[in-house]
Coordinates of C-alpha atoms in Angstrom, one line a residue:
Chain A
X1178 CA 70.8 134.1 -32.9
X1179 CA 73.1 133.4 -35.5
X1180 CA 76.1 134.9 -34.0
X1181 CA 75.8 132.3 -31.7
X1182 CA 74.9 129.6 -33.3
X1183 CA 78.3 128.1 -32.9
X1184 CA 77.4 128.1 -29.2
X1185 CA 73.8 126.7 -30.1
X1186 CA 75.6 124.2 -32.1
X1187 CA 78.3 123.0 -29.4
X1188 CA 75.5 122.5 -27.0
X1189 CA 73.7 120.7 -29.3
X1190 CA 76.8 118.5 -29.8
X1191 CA 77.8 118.0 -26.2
X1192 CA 74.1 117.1 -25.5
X1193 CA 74.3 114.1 -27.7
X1194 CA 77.6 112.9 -27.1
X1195 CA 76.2 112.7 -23.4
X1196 CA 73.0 110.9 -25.2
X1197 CA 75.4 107.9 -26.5
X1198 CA 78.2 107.8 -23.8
X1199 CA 75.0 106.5 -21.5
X1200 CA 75.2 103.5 -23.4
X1201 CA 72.2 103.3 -24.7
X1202 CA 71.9 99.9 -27.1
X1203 CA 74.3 100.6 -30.3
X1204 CA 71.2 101.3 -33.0
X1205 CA 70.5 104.3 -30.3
X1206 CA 73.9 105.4 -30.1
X1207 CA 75.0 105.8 -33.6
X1208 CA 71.8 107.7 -34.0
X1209 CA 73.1 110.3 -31.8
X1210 CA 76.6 109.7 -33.2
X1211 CA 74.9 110.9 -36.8
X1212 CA 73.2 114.3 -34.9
X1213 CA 76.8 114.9 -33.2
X1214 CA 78.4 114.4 -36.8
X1215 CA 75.7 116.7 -38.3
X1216 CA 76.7 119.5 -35.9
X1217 CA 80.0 119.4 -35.6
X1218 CA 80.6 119.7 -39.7
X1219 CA 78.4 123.1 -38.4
X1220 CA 80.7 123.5 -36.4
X1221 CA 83.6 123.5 -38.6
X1222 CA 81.7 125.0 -41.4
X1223 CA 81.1 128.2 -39.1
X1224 CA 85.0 128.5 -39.1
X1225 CA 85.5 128.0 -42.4
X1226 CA 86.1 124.8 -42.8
X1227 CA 84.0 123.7 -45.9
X1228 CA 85.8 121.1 -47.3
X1229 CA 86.6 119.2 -44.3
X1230 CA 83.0 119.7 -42.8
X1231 CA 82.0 118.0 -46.5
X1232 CA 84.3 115.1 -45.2
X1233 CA 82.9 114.7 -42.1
X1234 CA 79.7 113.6 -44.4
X1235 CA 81.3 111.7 -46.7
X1236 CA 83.7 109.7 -45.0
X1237 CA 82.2 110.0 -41.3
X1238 CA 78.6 109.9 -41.4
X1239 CA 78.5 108.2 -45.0
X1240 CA 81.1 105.8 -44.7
X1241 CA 82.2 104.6 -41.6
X1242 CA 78.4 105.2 -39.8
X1243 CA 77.1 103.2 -42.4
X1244 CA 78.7 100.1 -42.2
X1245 CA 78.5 100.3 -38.5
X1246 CA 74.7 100.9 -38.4
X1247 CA 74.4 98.0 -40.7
X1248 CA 76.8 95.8 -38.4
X1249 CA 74.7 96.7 -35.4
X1250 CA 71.5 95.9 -37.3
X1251 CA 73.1 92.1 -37.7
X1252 CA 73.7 92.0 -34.4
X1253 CA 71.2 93.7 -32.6
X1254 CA 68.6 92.3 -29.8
X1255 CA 64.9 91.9 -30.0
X1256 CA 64.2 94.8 -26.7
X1257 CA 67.4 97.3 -27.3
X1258 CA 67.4 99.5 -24.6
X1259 CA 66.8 103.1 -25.0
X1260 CA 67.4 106.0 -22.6
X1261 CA 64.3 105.9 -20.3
X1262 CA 64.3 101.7 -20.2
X1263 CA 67.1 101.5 -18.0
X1264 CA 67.3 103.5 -14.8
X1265 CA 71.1 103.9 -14.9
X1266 CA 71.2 104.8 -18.7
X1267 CA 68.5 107.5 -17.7
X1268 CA 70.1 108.6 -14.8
X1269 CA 73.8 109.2 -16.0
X1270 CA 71.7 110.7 -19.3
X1271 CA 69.8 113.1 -16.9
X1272 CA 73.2 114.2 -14.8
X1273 CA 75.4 114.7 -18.1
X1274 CA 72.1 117.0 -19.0
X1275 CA 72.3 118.7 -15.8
X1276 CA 75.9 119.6 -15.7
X1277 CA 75.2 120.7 -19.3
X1278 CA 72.6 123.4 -18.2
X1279 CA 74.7 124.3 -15.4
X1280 CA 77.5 124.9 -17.5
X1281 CA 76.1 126.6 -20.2
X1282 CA 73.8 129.1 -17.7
X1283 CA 77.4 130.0 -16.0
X1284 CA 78.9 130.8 -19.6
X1285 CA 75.8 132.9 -20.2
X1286 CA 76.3 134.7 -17.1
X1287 CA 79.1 135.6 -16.2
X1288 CA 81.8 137.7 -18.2
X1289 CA 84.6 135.1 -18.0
X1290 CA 84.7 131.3 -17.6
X1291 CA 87.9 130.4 -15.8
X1292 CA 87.6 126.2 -15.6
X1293 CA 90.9 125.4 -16.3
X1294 CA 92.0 128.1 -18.5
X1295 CA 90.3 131.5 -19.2
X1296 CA 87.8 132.2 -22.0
X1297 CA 85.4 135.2 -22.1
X1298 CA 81.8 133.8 -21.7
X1299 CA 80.4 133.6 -24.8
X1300 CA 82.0 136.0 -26.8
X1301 CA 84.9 133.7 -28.1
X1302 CA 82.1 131.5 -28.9
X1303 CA 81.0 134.2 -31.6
X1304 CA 82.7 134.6 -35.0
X1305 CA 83.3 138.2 -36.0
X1306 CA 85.2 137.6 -39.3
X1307 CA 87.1 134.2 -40.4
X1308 CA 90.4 135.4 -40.8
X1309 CA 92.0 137.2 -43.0
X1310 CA 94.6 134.6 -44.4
X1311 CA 94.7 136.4 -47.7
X1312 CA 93.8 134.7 -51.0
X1313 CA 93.5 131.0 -49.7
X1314 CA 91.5 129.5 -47.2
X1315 CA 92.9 128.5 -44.2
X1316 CA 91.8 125.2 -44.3
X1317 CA 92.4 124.0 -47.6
X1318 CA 96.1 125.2 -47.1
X1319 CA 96.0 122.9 -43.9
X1320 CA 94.9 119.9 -46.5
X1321 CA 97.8 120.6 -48.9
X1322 CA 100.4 121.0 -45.9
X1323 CA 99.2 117.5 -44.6
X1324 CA 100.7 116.2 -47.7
X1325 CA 103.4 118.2 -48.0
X1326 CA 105.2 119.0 -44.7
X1327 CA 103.0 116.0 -43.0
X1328 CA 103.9 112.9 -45.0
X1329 CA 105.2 111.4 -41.7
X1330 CA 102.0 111.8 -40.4
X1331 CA 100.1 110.7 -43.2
X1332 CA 102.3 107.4 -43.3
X1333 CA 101.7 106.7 -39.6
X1334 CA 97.9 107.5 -39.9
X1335 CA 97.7 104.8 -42.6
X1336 CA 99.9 102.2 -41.2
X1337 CA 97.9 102.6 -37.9
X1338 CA 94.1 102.4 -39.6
X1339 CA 96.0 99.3 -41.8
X1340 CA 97.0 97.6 -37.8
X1341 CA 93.6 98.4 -36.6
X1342 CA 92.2 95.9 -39.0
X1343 CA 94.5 93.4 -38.7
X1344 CA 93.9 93.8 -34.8
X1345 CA 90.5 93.7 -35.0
X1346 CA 90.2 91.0 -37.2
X1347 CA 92.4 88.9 -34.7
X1348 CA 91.2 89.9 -32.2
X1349 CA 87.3 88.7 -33.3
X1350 CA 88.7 85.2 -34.9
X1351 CA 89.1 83.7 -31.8
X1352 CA 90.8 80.3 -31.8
Chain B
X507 CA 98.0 83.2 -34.7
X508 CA 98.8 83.5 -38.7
X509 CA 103.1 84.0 -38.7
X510 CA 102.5 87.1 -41.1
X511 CA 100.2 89.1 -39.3
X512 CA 101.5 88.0 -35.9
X513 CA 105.2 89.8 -37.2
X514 CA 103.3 92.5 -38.6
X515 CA 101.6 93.4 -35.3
X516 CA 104.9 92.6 -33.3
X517 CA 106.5 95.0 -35.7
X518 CA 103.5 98.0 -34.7
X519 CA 104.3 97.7 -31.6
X520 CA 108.5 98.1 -31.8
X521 CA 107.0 101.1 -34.2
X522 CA 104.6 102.6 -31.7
X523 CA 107.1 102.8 -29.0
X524 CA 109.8 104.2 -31.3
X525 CA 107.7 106.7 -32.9
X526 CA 107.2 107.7 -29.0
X527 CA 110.3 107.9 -28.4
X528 CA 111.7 109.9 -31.3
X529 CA 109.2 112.6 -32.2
X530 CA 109.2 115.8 -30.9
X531 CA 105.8 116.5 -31.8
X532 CA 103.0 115.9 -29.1
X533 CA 100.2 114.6 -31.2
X534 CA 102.8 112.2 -32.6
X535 CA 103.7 110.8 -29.6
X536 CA 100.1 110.4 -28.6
X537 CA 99.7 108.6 -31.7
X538 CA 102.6 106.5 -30.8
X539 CA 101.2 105.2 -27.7
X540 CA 97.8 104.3 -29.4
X541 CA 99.3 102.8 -32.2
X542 CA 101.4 100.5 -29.8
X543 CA 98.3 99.9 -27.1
X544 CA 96.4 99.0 -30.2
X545 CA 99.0 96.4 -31.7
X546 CA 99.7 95.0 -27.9
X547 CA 96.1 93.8 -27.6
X548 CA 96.3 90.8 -30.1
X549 CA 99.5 89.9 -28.3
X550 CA 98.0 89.6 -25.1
X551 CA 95.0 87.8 -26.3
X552 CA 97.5 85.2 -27.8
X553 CA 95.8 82.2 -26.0
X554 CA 92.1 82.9 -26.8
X555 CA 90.8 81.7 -23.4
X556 CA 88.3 84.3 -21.3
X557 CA 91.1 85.4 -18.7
X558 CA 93.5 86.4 -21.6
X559 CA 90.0 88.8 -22.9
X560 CA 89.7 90.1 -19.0
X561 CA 93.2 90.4 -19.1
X562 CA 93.5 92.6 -22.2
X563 CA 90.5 94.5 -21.6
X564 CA 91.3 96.1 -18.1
X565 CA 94.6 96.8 -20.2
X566 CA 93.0 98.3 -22.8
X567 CA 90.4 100.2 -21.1
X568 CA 93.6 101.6 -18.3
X569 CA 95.9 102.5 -21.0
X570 CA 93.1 104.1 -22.5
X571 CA 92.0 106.2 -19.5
X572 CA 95.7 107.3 -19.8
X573 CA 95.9 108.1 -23.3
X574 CA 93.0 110.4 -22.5
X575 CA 94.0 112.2 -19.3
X576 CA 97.7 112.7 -21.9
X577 CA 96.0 114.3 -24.4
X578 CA 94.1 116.8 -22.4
X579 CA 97.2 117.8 -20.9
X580 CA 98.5 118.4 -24.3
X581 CA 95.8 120.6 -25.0
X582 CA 96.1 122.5 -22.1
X583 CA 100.0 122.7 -22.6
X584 CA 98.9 123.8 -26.3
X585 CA 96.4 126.8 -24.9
X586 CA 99.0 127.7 -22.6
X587 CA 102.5 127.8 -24.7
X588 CA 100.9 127.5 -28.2
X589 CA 103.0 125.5 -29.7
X590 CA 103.8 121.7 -30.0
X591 CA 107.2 120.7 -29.1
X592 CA 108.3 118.4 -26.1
X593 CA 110.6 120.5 -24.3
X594 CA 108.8 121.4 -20.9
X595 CA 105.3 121.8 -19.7
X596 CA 104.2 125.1 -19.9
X597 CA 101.4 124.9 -16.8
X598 CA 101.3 122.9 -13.8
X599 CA 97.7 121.7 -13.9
X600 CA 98.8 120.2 -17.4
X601 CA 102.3 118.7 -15.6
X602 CA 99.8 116.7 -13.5
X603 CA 97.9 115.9 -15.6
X604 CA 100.8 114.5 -17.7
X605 CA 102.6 113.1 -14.7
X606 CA 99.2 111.2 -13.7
X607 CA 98.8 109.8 -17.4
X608 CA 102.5 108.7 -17.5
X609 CA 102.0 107.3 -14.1
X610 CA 99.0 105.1 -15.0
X611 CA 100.9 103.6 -18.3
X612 CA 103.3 102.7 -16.3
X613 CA 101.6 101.6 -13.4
X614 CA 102.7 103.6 -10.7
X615 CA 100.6 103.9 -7.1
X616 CA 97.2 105.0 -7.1
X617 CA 97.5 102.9 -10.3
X618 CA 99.3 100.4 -9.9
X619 CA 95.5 98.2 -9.3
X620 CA 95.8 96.8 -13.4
X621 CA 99.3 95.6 -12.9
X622 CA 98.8 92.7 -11.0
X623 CA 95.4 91.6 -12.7
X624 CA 96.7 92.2 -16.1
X625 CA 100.2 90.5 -15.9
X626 CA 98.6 87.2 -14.1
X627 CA 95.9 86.8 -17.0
X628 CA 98.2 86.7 -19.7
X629 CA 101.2 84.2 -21.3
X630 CA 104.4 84.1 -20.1
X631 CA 105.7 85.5 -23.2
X632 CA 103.3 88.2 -23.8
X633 CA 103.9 89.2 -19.4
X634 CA 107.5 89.7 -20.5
X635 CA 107.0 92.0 -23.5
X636 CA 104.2 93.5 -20.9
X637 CA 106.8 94.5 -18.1
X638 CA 109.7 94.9 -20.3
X639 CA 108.9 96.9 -23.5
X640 CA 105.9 98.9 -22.9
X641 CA 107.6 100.7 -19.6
X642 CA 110.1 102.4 -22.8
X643 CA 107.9 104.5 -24.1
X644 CA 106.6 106.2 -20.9
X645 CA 109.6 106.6 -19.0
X646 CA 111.2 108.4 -22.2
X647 CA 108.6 110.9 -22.2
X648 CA 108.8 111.3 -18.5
X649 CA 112.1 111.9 -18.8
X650 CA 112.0 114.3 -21.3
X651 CA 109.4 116.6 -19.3
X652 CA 111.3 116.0 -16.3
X653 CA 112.7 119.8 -15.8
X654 CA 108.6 120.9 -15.4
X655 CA 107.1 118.2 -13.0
X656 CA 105.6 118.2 -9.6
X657 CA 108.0 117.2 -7.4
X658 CA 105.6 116.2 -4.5
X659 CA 103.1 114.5 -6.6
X660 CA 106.0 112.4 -8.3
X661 CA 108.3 111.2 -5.2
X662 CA 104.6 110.6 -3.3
X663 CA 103.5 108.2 -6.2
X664 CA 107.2 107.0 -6.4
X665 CA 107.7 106.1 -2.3
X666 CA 104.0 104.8 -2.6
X667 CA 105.0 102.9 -5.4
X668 CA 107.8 101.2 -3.8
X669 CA 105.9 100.2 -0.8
X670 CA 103.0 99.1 -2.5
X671 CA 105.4 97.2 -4.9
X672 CA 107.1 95.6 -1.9
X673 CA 104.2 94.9 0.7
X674 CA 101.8 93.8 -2.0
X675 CA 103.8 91.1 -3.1
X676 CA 104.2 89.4 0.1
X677 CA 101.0 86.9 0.0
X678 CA 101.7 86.0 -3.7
X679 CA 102.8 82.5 -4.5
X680 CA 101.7 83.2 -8.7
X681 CA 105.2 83.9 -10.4
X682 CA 103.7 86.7 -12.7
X683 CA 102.2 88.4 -10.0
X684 CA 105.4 88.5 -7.9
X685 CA 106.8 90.2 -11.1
X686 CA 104.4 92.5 -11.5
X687 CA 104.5 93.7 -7.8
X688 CA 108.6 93.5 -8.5
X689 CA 107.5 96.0 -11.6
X690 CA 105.7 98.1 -9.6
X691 CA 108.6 99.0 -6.8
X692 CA 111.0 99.3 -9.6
X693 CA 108.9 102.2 -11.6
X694 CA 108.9 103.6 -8.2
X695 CA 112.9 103.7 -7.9
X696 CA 113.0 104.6 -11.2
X697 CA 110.6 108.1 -10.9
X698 CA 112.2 109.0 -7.7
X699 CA 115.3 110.2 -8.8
X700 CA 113.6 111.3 -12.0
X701 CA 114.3 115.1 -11.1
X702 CA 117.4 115.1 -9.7
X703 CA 119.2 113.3 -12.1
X704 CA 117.3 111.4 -14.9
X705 CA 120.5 109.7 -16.5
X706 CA 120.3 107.6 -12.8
X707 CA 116.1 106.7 -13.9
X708 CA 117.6 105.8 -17.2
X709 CA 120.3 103.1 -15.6
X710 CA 117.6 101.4 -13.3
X711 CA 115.6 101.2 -16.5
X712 CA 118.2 99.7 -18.7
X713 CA 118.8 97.3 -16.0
X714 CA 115.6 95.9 -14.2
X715 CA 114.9 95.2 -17.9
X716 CA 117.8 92.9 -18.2
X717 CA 117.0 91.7 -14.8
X718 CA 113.3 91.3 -15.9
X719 CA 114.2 89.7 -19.2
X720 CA 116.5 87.3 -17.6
X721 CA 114.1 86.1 -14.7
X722 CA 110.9 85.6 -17.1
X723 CA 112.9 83.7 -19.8
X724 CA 114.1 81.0 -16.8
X725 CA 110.8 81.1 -16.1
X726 CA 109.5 80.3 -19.6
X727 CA 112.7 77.7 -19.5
X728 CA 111.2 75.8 -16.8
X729 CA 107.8 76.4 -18.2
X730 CA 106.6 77.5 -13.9
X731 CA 103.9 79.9 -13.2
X732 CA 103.7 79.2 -9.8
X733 CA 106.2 78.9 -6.7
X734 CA 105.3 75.1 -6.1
X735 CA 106.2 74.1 -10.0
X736 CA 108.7 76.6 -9.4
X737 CA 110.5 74.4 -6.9
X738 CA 110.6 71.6 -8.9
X739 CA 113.3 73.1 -11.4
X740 CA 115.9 71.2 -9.3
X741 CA 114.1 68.1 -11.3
X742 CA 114.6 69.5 -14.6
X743 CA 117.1 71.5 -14.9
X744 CA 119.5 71.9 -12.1
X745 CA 121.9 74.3 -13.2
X746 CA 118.8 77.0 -13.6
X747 CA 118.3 76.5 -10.0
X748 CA 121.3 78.4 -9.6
X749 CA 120.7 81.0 -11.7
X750 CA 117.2 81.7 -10.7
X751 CA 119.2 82.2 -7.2
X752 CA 121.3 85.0 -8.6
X753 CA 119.2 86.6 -10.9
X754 CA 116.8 87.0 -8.2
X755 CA 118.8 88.2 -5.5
X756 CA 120.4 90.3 -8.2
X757 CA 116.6 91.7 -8.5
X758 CA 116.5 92.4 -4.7
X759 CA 119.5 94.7 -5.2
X760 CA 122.2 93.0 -3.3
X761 CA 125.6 93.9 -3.2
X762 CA 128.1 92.0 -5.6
X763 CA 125.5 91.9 -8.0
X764 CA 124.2 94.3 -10.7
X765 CA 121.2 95.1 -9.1
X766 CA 123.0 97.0 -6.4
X767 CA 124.0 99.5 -9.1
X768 CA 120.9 101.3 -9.5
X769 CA 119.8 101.4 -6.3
X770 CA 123.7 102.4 -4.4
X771 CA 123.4 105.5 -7.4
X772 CA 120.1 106.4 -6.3
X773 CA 120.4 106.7 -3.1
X774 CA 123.5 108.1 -3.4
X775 CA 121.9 110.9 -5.6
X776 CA 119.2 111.4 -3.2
X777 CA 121.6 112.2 -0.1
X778 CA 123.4 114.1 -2.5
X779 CA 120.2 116.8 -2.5
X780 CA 119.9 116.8 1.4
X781 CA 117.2 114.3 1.4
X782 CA 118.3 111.5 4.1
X783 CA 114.7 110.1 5.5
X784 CA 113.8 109.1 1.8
X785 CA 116.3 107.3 0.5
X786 CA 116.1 105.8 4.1
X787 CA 112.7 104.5 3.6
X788 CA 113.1 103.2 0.0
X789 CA 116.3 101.3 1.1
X790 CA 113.7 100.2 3.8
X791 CA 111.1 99.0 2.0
X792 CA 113.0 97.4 -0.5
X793 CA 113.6 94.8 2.0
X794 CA 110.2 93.8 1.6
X795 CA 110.8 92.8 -2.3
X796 CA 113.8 90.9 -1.0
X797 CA 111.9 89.3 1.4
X798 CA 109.5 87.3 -1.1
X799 CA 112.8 86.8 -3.5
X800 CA 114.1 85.1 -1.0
X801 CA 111.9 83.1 -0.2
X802 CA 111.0 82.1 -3.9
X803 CA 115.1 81.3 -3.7
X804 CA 114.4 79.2 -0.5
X805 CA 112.1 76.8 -2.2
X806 CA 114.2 77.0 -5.5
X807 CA 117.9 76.8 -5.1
X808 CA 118.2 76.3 -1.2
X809 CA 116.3 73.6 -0.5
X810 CA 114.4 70.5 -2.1
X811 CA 110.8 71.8 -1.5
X812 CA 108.1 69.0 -0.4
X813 CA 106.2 67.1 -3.6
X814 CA 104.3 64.5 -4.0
X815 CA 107.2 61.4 -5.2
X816 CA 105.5 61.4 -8.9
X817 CA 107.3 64.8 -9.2
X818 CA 110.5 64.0 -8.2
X819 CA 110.7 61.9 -11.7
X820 CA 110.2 64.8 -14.0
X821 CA 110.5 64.0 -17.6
X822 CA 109.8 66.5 -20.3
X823 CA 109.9 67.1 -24.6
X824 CA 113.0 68.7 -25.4
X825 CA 114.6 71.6 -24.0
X826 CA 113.6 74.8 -24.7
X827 CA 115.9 76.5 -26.7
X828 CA 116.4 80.2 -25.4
X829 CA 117.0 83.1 -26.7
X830 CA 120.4 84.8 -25.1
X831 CA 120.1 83.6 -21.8
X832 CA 123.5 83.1 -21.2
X833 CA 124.4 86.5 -21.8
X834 CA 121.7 88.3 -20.6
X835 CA 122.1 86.0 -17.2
X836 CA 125.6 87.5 -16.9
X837 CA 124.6 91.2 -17.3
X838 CA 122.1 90.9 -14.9
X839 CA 124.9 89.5 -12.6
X840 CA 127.9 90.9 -12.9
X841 CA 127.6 94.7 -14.0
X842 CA 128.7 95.9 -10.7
X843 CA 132.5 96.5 -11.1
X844 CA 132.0 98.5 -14.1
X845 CA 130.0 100.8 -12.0
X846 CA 133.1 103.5 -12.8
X847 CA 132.0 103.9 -16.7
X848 CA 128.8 105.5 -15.6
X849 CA 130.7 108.7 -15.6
X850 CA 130.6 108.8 -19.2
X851 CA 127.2 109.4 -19.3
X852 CA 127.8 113.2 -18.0

């Protein structure tokens, strides 16, 4: 099992990002969102990634989740809807289920999955070894080359997150 | 809206589109188009009534949709090529792709449907910077991939466009929806001669936006959104009656004007590549934008349209002050003799 478990995992992840894109009511969503979070720092961690899975827990799941679990808890209704209240939530819940199975049975079975490009079933799903980048990890040398050779990026990133606000708070003033 | 924050967001968007425009990274120019769809919203929600929230919304939600369908075809350019830079598409299923999410941005046929809907719901003002500014950003990275897309998919959404554009804006008598329809047949001029020779695409960009720019700011002038308080302009200002009659013929693409320009090089192009019926059937079907210019011209400029007689004793606050209309007026007028200079652009 574990040398899938990436596979396990990104199952696991596209099963609950198909929980909250049936718009469920917001309290049902962001728990999901925190499962999907959960597993995809897996995800990453299986790679290598240690550091930035530990940021998807900070920063994602412990920073920005919070405050928008404790938004939606201000402005939540008495009867939020779950999946099985609502036929259409249920339903689109049910098909993005179904072509879930159906996809992962095809990867299972045959030797190559050829959707749009090729991969090899499950194999590329598997990690045989994590590289062999030398002394460093990968992935922290990605951190240090986003602020290094990515400044522009970095400065862009910023401004836009810095806009957001600004355009959300305009946006909700109103007159 | 608070001065500050209002330049700030104006500023996001110039900074979107130019970050669009001049990076040659892909996930920098995706970030670019957020980062200006993002800062737009505020500026279309600038009156806060609930049509201005529709309005925005279907914007948001389209230009979204297309933000999406872009990135995947990144990806799929990325798993094909495996590296970043914009200098052709690597596939043809992510060239569609990319065609289909640079045709929805800019509202080309079969989605043009949030053009119409999004341009009547919001300010003058905010239609302009609508039509005008955010048609830069796609139509630069359309021209850049233009060596690597579908041919067939592009000229069909183009000749689509152009009828669409031109039959859709026939029953209109709202003043931003007869723009937006006019915005729809000229993205479809504009992506038609987009592979044979993209400098052309270019020239029809530079000038429908004079041409835009020009006929929303006598608009704003006269303060109309509609034909009927159109045709009253000969009560308040009658020299703009006048120029609402050449800017808008100049829009129609007729001959001593500047409008002709883009439309005389693209067909000219297009016969130059052994294609006759097309350019036949664009030159066609622009009549049909000509038609309803014409007839916003015939109850302008050419004659005194019925009113009621309280509204022939139009008085108003002061004049509106605008911006370079003079100028902008007389490019979108009289560009046609210097036609010749377009060589330089080899």
């Amino acid at each position: 099992m574990m040398t899938y478990i990436v596979f396990i995992l990104s199952v696991i992840f596209v099963v609950s990002f198909v929980g909250f894109s049936s718009k469920p009511s917001p309290i049902y969503g962001g728990l999901v969102l925190i499962v999907s979070g959960g597993v995809g720092c897996g995800i990453i961690m299986n790679f290598g990634g240690s550091f930035l899975g530990l940021m998807v827990f900070l920063i994602y799941l412990g920073g920005m989740l919070v405050v928008f679990g404790y938004t939606t808890a201000m402005a939540t209704e008495q009867y939020p809807e779950v999946w099985v209240s609502n036929t259409t939530v249920m339903g689109v819940f049910l098909l993005g289920l179904l072509m879930e199975v159906m996809l992962v049975l095809y990867v299972l079975k045959s030797e190559e999955v050829g959707v749009v490009f090729k991969f090899s079933g499950v194999g590329d799903w598997a990690i045989y070894d994590t590289g062999d980048s030398g002394v460093f990890s990968e992935e922290i040398m990605g951190v240090a080359a986003l602020y290094s050779y990515g400044v522009w990026v970095v400065i862009v990133t910023g401004w836009s997150l810095l806009v957001g606000v600004l355009v959300i708070l305009e946006v909700t003033r109103g007159d | 809206m608070n001065p500050l924050i209002f330049t700030t967001i104006l500023m996001t968007v110039l900074l979107g589109t130019m970050i669009v425009m001049m990076s040659s990274h892909w996930l920098m120019i995706w970030i670019g188009f957020e980062m200006n769809l993002l800062a737009i919203i505020p500026i279309l929600m600038k009156k806060y009534n609930p049509r201005t929230m529709e309005a925005s919304t279907k914007y948001f939600l389209t230009q979204a949709t297309a933000s999406m369908l872009l990135m995947m075809a990144i990806i799929i350019n990325l798993m094909h090529s495996g590296q970043w830079t914009i200098t052709k598409i690597f596939n043809p299923t992510a060239s569609i792709i990319m065609t289909s999410a640079l045709a929805m941005k800019l509202g080309l046929t079969p989605f043009h449907f949030w053009v119409p809907e999004v341009t009547q719901g919001i300010s003058l003002t905010s239609g302009l910077i609508l039509l005008t500014w955010q048609k830069l950003a796609p139509m630069s990275i359309l021209y850049q991939i233009s060596p690597s897309i579908n041919l067939n998919i592009l000229l069909t959404m183009a000749v689509l466009s152009i009828l669409v554009g031109g039959w859709g804006g026939l029953n209109q008598t709202q003043l931003r929806k007869i723009m937006a329809y006019s915005s729809i047949a000229h993205m479809g001029w504009m992506t038609a001669v987009l592979v044979y020779n993209p400098t052309l695409t270019m020239l029809n960009m530079l000038i429908y936006i004079m041409m835009t720019l020009t006929m929303f700011m006598l608009f704003i002038h006269s303060s109309s959104t509609t034909t009927l308080s159109l045709s009253h302009t000969w009560n308040k200002t009658p020299l703009t009656t006048t120029l609402i009659l050449i800017t808008l013929l100049s829009m129609g693409g007729l001959p001593p004007l500047s409008g002709f320009m883009p439309k005389w090089m693209i067909i000219q192009e297009l016969t130059k590549n052994s294609s006759i019926i097309l350019p036949t059937l664009m030159a066609i079907m622009a009549l049909l934008n000509l038609y309803f210019y014409m007839r916003l011209t015939y109850s302008t400029s050419l004659t005194m349209f019925p009113s009621t007689n309280n509204m022939k004793m139009k008085w108003q606050f002061e004049t509106k002050r605008i911006t370079l209309l003079p100028p902008l007026i007389v490019m979108s007028s009289l560009l046609l003799p210097l036609t010749p200079m377009l060589s330089i652009l080899d």
